PDB file of C-alpha atoms in Angstrom:
ATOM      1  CA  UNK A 149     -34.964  22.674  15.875  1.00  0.00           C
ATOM      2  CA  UNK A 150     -38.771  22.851  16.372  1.00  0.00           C
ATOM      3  CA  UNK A 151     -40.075  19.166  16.169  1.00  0.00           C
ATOM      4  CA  UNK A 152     -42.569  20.293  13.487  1.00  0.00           C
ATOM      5  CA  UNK A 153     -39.809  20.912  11.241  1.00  0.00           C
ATOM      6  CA  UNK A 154     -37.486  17.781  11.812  1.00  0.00           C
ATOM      7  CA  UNK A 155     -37.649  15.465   9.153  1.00  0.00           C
ATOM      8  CA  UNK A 156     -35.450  13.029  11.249  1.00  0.00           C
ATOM      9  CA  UNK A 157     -37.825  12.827  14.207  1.00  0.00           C
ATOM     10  CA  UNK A 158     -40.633  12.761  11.625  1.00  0.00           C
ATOM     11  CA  UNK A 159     -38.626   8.931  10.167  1.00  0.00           C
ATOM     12  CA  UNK A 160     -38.198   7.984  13.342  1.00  0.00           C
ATOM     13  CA  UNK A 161     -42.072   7.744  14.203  1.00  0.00           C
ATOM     14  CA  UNK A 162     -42.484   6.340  10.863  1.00  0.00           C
ATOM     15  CA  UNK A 163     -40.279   3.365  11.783  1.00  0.00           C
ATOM     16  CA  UNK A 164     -42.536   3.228  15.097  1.00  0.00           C
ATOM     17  CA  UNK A 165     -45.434   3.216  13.004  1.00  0.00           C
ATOM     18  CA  UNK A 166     -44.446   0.477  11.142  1.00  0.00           C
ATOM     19  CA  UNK A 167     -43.706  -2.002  13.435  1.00  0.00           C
ATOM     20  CA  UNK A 168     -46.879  -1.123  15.382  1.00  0.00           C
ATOM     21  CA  UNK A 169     -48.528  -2.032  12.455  1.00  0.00           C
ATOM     22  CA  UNK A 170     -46.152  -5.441  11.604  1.00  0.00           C
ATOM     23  CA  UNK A 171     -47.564  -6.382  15.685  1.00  0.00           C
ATOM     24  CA  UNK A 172     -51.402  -5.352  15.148  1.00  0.00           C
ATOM     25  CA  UNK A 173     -51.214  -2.854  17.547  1.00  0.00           C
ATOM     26  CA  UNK A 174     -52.679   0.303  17.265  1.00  0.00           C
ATOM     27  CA  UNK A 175     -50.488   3.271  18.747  1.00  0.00           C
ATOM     28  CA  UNK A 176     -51.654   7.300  19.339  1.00  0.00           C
ATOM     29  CA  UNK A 177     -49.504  10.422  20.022  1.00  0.00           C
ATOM     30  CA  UNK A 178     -51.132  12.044  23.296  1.00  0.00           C
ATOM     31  CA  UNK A 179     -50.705  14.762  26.047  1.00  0.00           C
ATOM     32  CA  UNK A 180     -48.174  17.168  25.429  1.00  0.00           C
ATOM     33  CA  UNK A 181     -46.733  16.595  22.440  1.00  0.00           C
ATOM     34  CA  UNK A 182     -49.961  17.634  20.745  1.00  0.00           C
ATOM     35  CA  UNK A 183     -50.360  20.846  23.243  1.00  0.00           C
ATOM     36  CA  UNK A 184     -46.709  22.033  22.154  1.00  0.00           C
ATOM     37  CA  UNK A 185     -47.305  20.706  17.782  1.00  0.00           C
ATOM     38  CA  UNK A 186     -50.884  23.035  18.161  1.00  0.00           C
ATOM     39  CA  UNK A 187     -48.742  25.739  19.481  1.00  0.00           C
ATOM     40  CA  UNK A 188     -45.550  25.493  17.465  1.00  0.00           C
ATOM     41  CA  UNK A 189     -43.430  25.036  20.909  1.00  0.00           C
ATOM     42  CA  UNK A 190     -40.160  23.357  20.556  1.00  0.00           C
ATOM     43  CA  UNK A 191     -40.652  19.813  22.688  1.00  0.00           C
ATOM     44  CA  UNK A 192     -38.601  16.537  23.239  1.00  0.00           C
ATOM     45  CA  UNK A 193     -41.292  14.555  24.630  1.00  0.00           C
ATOM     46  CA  UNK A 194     -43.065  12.080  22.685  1.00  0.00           C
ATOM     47  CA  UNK A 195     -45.813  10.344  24.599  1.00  0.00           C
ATOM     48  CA  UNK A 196     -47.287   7.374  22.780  1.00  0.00           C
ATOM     49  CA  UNK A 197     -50.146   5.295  24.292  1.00  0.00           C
ATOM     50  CA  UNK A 198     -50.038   1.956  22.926  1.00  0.00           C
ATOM     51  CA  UNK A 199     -52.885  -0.903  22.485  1.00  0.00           C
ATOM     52  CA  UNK A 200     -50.647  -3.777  24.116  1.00  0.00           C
ATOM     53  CA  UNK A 201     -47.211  -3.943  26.747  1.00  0.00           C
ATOM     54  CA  UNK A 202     -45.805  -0.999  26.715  1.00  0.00           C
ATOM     55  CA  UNK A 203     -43.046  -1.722  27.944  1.00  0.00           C
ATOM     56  CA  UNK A 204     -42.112  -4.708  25.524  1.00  0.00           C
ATOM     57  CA  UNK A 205     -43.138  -2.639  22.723  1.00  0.00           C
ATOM     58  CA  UNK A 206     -40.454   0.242  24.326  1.00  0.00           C
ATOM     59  CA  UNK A 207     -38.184  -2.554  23.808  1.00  0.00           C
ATOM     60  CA  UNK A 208     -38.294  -3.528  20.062  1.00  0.00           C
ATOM     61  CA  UNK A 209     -38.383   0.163  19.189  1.00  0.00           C
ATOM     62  CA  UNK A 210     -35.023   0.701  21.416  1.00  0.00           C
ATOM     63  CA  UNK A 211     -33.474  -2.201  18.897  1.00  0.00           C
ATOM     64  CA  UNK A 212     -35.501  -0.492  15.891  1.00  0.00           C
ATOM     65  CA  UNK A 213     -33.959   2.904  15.833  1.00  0.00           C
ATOM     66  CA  UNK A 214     -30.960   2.224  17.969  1.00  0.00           C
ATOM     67  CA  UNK A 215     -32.319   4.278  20.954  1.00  0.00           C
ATOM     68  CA  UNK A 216     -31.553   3.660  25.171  1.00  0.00           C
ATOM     69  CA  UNK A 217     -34.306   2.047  26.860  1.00  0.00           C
ATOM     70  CA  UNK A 218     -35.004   2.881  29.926  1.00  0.00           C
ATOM     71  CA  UNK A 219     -37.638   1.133  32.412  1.00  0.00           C
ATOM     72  CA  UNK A 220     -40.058   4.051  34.180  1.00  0.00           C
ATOM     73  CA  UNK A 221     -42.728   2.087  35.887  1.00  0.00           C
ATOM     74  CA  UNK A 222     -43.011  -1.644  35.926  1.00  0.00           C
ATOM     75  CA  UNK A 223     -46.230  -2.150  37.714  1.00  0.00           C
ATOM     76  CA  UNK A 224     -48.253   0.974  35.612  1.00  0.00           C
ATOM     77  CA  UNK A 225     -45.746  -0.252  32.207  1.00  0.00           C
ATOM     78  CA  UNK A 226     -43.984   2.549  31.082  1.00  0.00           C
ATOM     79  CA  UNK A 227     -40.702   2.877  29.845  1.00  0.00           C
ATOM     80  CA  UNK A 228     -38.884   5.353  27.831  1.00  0.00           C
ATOM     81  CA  UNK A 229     -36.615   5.076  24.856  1.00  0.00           C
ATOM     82  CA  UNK A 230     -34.023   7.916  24.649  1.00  0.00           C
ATOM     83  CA  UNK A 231     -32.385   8.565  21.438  1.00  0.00           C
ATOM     84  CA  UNK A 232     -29.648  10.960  20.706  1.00  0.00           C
ATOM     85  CA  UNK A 233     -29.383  12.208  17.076  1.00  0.00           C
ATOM     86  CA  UNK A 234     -25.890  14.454  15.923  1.00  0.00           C
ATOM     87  CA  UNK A 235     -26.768  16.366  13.034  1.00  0.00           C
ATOM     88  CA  UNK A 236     -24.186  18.049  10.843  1.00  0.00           C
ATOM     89  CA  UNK A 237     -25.455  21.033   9.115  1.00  0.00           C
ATOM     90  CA  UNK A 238     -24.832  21.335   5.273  1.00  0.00           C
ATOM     91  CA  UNK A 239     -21.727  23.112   4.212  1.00  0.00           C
ATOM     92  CA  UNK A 240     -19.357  23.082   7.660  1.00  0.00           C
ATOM     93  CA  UNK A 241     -16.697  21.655   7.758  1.00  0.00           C
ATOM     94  CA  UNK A 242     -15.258  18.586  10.235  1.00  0.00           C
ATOM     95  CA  UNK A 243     -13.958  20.548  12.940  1.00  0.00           C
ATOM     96  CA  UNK A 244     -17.240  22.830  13.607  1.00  0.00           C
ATOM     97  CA  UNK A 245     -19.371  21.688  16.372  1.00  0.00           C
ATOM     98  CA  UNK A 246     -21.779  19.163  15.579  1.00  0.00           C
ATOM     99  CA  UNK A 247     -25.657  19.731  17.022  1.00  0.00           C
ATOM    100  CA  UNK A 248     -27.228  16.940  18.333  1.00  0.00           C
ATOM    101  CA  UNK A 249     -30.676  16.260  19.831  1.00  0.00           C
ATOM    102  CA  UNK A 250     -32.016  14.450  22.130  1.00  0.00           C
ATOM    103  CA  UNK A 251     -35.870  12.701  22.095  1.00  0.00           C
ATOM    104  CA  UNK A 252     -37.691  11.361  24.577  1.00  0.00           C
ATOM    105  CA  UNK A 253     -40.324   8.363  23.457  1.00  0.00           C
ATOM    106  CA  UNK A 254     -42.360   7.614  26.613  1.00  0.00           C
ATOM    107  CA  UNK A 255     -44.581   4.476  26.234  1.00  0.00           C
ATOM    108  CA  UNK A 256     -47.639   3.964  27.853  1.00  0.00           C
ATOM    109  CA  UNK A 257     -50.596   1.070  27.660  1.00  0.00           C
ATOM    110  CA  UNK A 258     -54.529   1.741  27.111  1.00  0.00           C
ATOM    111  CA  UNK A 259     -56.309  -1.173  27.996  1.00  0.00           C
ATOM    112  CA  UNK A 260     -60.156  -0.241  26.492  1.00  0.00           C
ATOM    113  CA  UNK A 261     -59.838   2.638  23.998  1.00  0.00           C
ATOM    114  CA  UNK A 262     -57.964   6.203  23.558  1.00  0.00           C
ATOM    115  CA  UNK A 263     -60.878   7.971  25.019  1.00  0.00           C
ATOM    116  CA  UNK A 264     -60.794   5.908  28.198  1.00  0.00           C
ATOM    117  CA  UNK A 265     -57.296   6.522  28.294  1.00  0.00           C
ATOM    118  CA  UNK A 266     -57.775  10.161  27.555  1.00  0.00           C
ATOM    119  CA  UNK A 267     -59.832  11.114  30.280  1.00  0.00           C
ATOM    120  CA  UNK A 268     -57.910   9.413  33.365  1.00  0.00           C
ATOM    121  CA  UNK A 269     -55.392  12.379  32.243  1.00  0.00           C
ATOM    122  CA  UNK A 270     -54.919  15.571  34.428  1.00  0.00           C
ATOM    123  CA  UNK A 271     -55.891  18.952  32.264  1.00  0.00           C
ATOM    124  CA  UNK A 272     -58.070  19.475  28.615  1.00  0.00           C
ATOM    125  CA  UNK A 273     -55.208  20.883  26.875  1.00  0.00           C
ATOM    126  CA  UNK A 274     -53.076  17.535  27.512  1.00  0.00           C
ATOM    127  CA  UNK A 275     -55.919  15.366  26.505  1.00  0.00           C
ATOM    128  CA  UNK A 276     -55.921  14.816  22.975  1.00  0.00           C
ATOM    129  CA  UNK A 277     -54.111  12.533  20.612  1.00  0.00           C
ATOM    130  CA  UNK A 278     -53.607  11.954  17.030  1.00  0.00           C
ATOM    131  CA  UNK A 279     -53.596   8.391  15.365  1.00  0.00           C
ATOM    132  CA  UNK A 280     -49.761   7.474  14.933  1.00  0.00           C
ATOM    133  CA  UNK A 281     -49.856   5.873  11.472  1.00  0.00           C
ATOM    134  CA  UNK A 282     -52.257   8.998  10.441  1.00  0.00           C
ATOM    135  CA  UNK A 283     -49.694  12.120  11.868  1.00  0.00           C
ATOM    136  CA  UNK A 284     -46.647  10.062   9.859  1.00  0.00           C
ATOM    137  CA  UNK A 285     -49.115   9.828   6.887  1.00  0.00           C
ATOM    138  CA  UNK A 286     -47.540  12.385   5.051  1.00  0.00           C
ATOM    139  CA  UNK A 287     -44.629  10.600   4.179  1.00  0.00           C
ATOM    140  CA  UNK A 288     -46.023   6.837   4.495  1.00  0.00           C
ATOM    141  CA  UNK A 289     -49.215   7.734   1.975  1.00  0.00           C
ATOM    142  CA  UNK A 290     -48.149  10.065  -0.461  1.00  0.00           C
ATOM    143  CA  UNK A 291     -44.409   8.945  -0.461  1.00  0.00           C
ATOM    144  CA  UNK A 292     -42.602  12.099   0.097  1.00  0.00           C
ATOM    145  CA  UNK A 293     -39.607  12.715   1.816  1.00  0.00           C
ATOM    146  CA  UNK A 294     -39.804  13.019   6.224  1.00  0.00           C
ATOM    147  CA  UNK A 295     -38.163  16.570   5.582  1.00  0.00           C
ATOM    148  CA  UNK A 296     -40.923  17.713   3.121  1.00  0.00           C
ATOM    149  CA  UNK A 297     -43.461  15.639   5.115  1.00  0.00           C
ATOM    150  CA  UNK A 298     -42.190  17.311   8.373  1.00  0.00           C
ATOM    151  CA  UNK A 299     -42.379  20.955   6.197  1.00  0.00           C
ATOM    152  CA  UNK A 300     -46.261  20.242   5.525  1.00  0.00           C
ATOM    153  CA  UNK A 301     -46.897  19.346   9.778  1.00  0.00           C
ATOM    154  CA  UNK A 302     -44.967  22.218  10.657  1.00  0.00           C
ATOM    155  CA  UNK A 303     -47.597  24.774   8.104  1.00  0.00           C
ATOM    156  CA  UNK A 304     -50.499  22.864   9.311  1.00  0.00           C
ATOM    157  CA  UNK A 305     -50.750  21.793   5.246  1.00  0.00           C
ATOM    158  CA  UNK A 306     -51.685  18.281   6.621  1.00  0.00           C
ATOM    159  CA  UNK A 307     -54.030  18.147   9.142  1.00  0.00           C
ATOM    160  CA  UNK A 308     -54.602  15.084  11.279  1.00  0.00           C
ATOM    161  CA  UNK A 309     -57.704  13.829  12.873  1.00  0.00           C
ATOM    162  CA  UNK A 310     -57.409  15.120  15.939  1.00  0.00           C
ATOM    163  CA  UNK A 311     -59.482  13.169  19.016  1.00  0.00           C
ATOM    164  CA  UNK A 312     -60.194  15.073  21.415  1.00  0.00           C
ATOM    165  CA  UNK A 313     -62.841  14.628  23.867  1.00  0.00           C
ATOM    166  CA  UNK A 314     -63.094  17.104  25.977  1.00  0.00           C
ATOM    167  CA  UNK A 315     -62.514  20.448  23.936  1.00  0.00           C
ATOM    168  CA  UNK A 316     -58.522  20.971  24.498  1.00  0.00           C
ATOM    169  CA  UNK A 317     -58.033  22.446  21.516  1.00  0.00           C
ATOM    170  CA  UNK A 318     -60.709  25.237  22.395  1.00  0.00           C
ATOM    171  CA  UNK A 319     -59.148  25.539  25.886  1.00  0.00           C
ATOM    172  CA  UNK A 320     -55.843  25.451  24.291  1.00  0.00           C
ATOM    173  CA  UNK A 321     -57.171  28.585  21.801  1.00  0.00           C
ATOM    174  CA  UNK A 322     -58.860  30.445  24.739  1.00  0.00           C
ATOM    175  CA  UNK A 323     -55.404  29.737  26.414  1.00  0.00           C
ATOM    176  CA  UNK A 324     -57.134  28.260  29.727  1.00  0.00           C
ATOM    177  CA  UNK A 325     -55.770  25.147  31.937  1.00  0.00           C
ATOM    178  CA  UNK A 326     -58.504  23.621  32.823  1.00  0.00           C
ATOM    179  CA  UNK A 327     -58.868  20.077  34.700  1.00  0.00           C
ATOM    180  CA  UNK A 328     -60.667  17.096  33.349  1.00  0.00           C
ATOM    181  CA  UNK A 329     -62.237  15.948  36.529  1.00  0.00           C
ATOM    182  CA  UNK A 330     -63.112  16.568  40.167  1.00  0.00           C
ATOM    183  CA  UNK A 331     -61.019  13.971  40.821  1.00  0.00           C
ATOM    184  CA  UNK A 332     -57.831  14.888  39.264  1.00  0.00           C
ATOM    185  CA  UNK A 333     -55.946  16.313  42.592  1.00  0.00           C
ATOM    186  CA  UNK A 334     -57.143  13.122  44.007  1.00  0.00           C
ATOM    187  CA  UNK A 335     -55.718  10.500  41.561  1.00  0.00           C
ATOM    188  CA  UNK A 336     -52.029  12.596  41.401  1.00  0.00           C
ATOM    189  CA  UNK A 337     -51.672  15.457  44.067  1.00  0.00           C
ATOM    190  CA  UNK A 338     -48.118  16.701  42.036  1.00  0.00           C
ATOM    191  CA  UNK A 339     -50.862  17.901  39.106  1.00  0.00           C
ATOM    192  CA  UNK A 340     -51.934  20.458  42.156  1.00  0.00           C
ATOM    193  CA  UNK A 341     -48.240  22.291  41.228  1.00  0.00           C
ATOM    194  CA  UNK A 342     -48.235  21.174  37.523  1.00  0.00           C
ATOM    195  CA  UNK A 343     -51.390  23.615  37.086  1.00  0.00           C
ATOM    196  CA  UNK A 344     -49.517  26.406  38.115  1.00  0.00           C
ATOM    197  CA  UNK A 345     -46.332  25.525  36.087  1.00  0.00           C
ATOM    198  CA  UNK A 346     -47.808  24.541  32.663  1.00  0.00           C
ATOM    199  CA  UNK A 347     -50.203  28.082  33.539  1.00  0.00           C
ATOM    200  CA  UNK A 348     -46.897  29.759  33.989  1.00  0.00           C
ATOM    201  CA  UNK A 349     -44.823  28.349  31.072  1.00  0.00           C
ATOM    202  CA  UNK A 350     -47.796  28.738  28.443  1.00  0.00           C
ATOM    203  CA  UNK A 351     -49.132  32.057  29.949  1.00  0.00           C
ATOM    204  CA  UNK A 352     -52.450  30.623  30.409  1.00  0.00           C
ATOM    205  CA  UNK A 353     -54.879  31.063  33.312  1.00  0.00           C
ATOM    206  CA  UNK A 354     -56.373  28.322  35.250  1.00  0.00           C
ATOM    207  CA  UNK A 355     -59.928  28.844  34.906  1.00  0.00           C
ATOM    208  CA  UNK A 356     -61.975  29.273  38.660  1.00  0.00           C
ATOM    209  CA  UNK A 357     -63.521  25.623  38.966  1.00  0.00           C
ATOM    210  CA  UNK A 358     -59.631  24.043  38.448  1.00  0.00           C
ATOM    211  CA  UNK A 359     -58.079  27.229  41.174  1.00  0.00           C
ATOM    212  CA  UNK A 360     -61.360  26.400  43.798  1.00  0.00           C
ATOM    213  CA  UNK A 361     -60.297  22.328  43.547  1.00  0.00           C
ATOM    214  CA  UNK A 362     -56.452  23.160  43.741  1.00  0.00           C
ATOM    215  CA  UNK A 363     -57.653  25.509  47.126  1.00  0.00           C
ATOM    216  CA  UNK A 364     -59.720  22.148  47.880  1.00  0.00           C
ATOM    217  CA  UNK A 365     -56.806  19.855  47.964  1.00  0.00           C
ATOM    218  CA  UNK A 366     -53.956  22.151  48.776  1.00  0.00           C
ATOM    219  CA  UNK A 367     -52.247  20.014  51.352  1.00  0.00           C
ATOM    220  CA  UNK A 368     -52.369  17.401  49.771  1.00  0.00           C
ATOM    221  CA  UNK A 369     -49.263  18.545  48.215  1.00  0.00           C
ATOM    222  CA  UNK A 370     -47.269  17.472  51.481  1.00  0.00           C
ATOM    223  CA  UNK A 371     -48.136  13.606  50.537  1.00  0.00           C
ATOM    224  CA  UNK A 372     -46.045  14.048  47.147  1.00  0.00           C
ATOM    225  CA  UNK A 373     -42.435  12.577  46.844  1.00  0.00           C
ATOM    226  CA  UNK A 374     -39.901  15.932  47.696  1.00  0.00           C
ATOM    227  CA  UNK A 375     -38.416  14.882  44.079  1.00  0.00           C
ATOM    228  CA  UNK A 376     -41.692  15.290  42.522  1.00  0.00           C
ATOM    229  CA  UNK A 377     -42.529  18.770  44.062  1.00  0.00           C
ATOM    230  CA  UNK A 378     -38.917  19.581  43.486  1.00  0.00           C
ATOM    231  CA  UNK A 379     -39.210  19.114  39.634  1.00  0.00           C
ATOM    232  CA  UNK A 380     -42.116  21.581  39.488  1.00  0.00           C
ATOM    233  CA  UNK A 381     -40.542  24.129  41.506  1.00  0.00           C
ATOM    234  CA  UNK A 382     -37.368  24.065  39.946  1.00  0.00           C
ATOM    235  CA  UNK A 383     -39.055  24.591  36.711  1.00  0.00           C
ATOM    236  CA  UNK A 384     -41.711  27.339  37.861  1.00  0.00           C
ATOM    237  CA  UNK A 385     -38.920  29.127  39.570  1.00  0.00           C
ATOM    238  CA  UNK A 386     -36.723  29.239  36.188  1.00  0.00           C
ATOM    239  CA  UNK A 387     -39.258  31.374  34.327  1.00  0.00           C
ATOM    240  CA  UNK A 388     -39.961  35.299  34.652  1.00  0.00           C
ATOM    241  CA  UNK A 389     -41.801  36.718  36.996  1.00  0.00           C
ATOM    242  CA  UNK A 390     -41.166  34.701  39.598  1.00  0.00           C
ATOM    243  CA  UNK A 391     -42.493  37.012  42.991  1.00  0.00           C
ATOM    244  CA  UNK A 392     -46.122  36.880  41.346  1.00  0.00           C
ATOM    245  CA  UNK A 393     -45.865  32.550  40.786  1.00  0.00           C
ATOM    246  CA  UNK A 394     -45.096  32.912  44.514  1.00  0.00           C
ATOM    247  CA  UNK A 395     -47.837  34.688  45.848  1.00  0.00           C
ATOM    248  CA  UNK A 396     -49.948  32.990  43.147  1.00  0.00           C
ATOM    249  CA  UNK A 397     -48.836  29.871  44.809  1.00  0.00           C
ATOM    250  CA  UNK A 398     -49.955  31.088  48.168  1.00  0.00           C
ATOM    251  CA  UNK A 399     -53.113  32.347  47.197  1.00  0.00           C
ATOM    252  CA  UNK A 400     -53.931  28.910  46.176  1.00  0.00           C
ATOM    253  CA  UNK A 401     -52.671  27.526  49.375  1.00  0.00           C
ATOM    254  CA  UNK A 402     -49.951  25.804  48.479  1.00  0.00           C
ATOM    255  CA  UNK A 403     -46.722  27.920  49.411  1.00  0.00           C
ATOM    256  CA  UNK A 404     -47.943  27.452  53.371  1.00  0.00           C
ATOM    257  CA  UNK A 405     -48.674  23.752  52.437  1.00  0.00           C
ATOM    258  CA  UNK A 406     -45.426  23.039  51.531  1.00  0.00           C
ATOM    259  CA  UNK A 407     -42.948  25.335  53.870  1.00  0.00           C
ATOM    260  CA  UNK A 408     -45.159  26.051  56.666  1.00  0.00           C
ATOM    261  CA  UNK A 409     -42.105  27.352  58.439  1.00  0.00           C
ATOM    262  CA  UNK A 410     -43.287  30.585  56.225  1.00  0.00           C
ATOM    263  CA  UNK A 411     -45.856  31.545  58.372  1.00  0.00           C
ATOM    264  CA  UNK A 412     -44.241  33.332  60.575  1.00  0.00           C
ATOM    265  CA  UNK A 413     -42.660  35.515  58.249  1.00  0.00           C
ATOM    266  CA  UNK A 414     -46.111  37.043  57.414  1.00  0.00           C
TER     267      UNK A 414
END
């Protein structure tokens, strides 16, 4: 079920929202979450940046909605609550499958503002947010229902103020990945593959400044954990037309970069 359109995911936030607000903390939906809602892609990763601990308030929200936390980073304080919804549809009976689904909530701390937080992020189109208390607003302002409130998200019939500093949504309409610094490649080498993927997935081209930087750093690749790389192979290499993400991934660089033993073969 598309996220936009799931009145239980839609409560659960709600719930986050709530005790956010009970703690005086101020809490935004960011990154890709917002990419996939603008685009009407199916996603089950929430990223929430949060104004305090993350990983305490990952905690209390595990015991909120009866979710699985799990600890991702101590020393950068993330952590990820995993919850696992079944869902019976109307009308079938007890012996029918049921259909569950699984979220992700991945928790995250800004220290100064959003903004600040926004822009140590890797591409334009994963760099804006949405206040949480204003995208549940729907249902905690006007007091209808998370499935009718979910309805109105999912027809763009409530819009959200969107922040977004440096023009996402426009790169996100002119479908281009673009990066958000020079020093992007620099600060995470991995984003030098997660260009080409999230180009790949969406269909998007990564505009010439981002491809001369990824040419710029290209083995720096070989300093990323082989689970990292991995991850962003596996997934380029699951989507059509893989022969031309190959040679794309050459022409950048990075095939030779990471199997050298390659060479050769030309």
């Amino acid at each position: 079920m598309p996220f936009t359109k799931s009145g239980n995911l839609l409560a659960t936030l709600t719930k986050i929202a709530r005790l956010l607000a009970i703690r005086e903390k101020q809490g935004y939906i960011v990154g890709g979450f917002i990419r996939d809602w603008l685009l009407e892609r199916e996603t089950n990763d929430i990223d929430i940046a949060v104004s305090d601990a993350a990983i305490t308030i990952a905690e209390e929200v595990a015991v909120k909605i009866g979710g699985k936390f799990v600890l991702l980073d101590d020393v950068n304080n993330i952590a990820r609550v995993v919850l696992i919804e079944d869902a019976r549809p109307g009308g079938i009976s007890q012996d029918q499958e049921l259909h569950s689904a699984e979220w992700h909530f991945d928790f995250s701390s800004f220290s100064k503002d959003i903004e600040t937080d926004l822009a140590r992020r890797d591409f334009t189109i994963n760099t804006m947010a949405i206040e949480l208390s204003q995208f549940v607003a729907p249902s905690t302002a006007t007091g209808t229902s998370p499935r009718k409130s979910a309805n109105l998200l999912a027809e763009k019939r409530f819009l959200p103020k969107l922040i977004d500093p440096f023009s996402g949504r426009e790169d996100l309409r002119d479908k281009i990945v673009r990066g958000v610094s020079e020093q992007i490649f620099e600060e995470d080498a991995a984003r030098l593959l997660r260009a080409v993927r999230l180009a790949a997935e969406l269909d998007f081209t990564i505009e010439p400044n981002t491809e001369s930087l990824i040419r710029d750093y290209s083995q720096a690749i070989t300093e990323v954990p082989g689970e990292r790389v991995r991850e962003e192979l596996l997934r380029l290499l699951t989507l059509p037309r893989t022969a031309y993400h190959l040679r794309y991934l050459d022409n950048l660089g990075l095939l030779l970069a990471l199997i050298p033993e390659l060479a050769e073969s030309k």
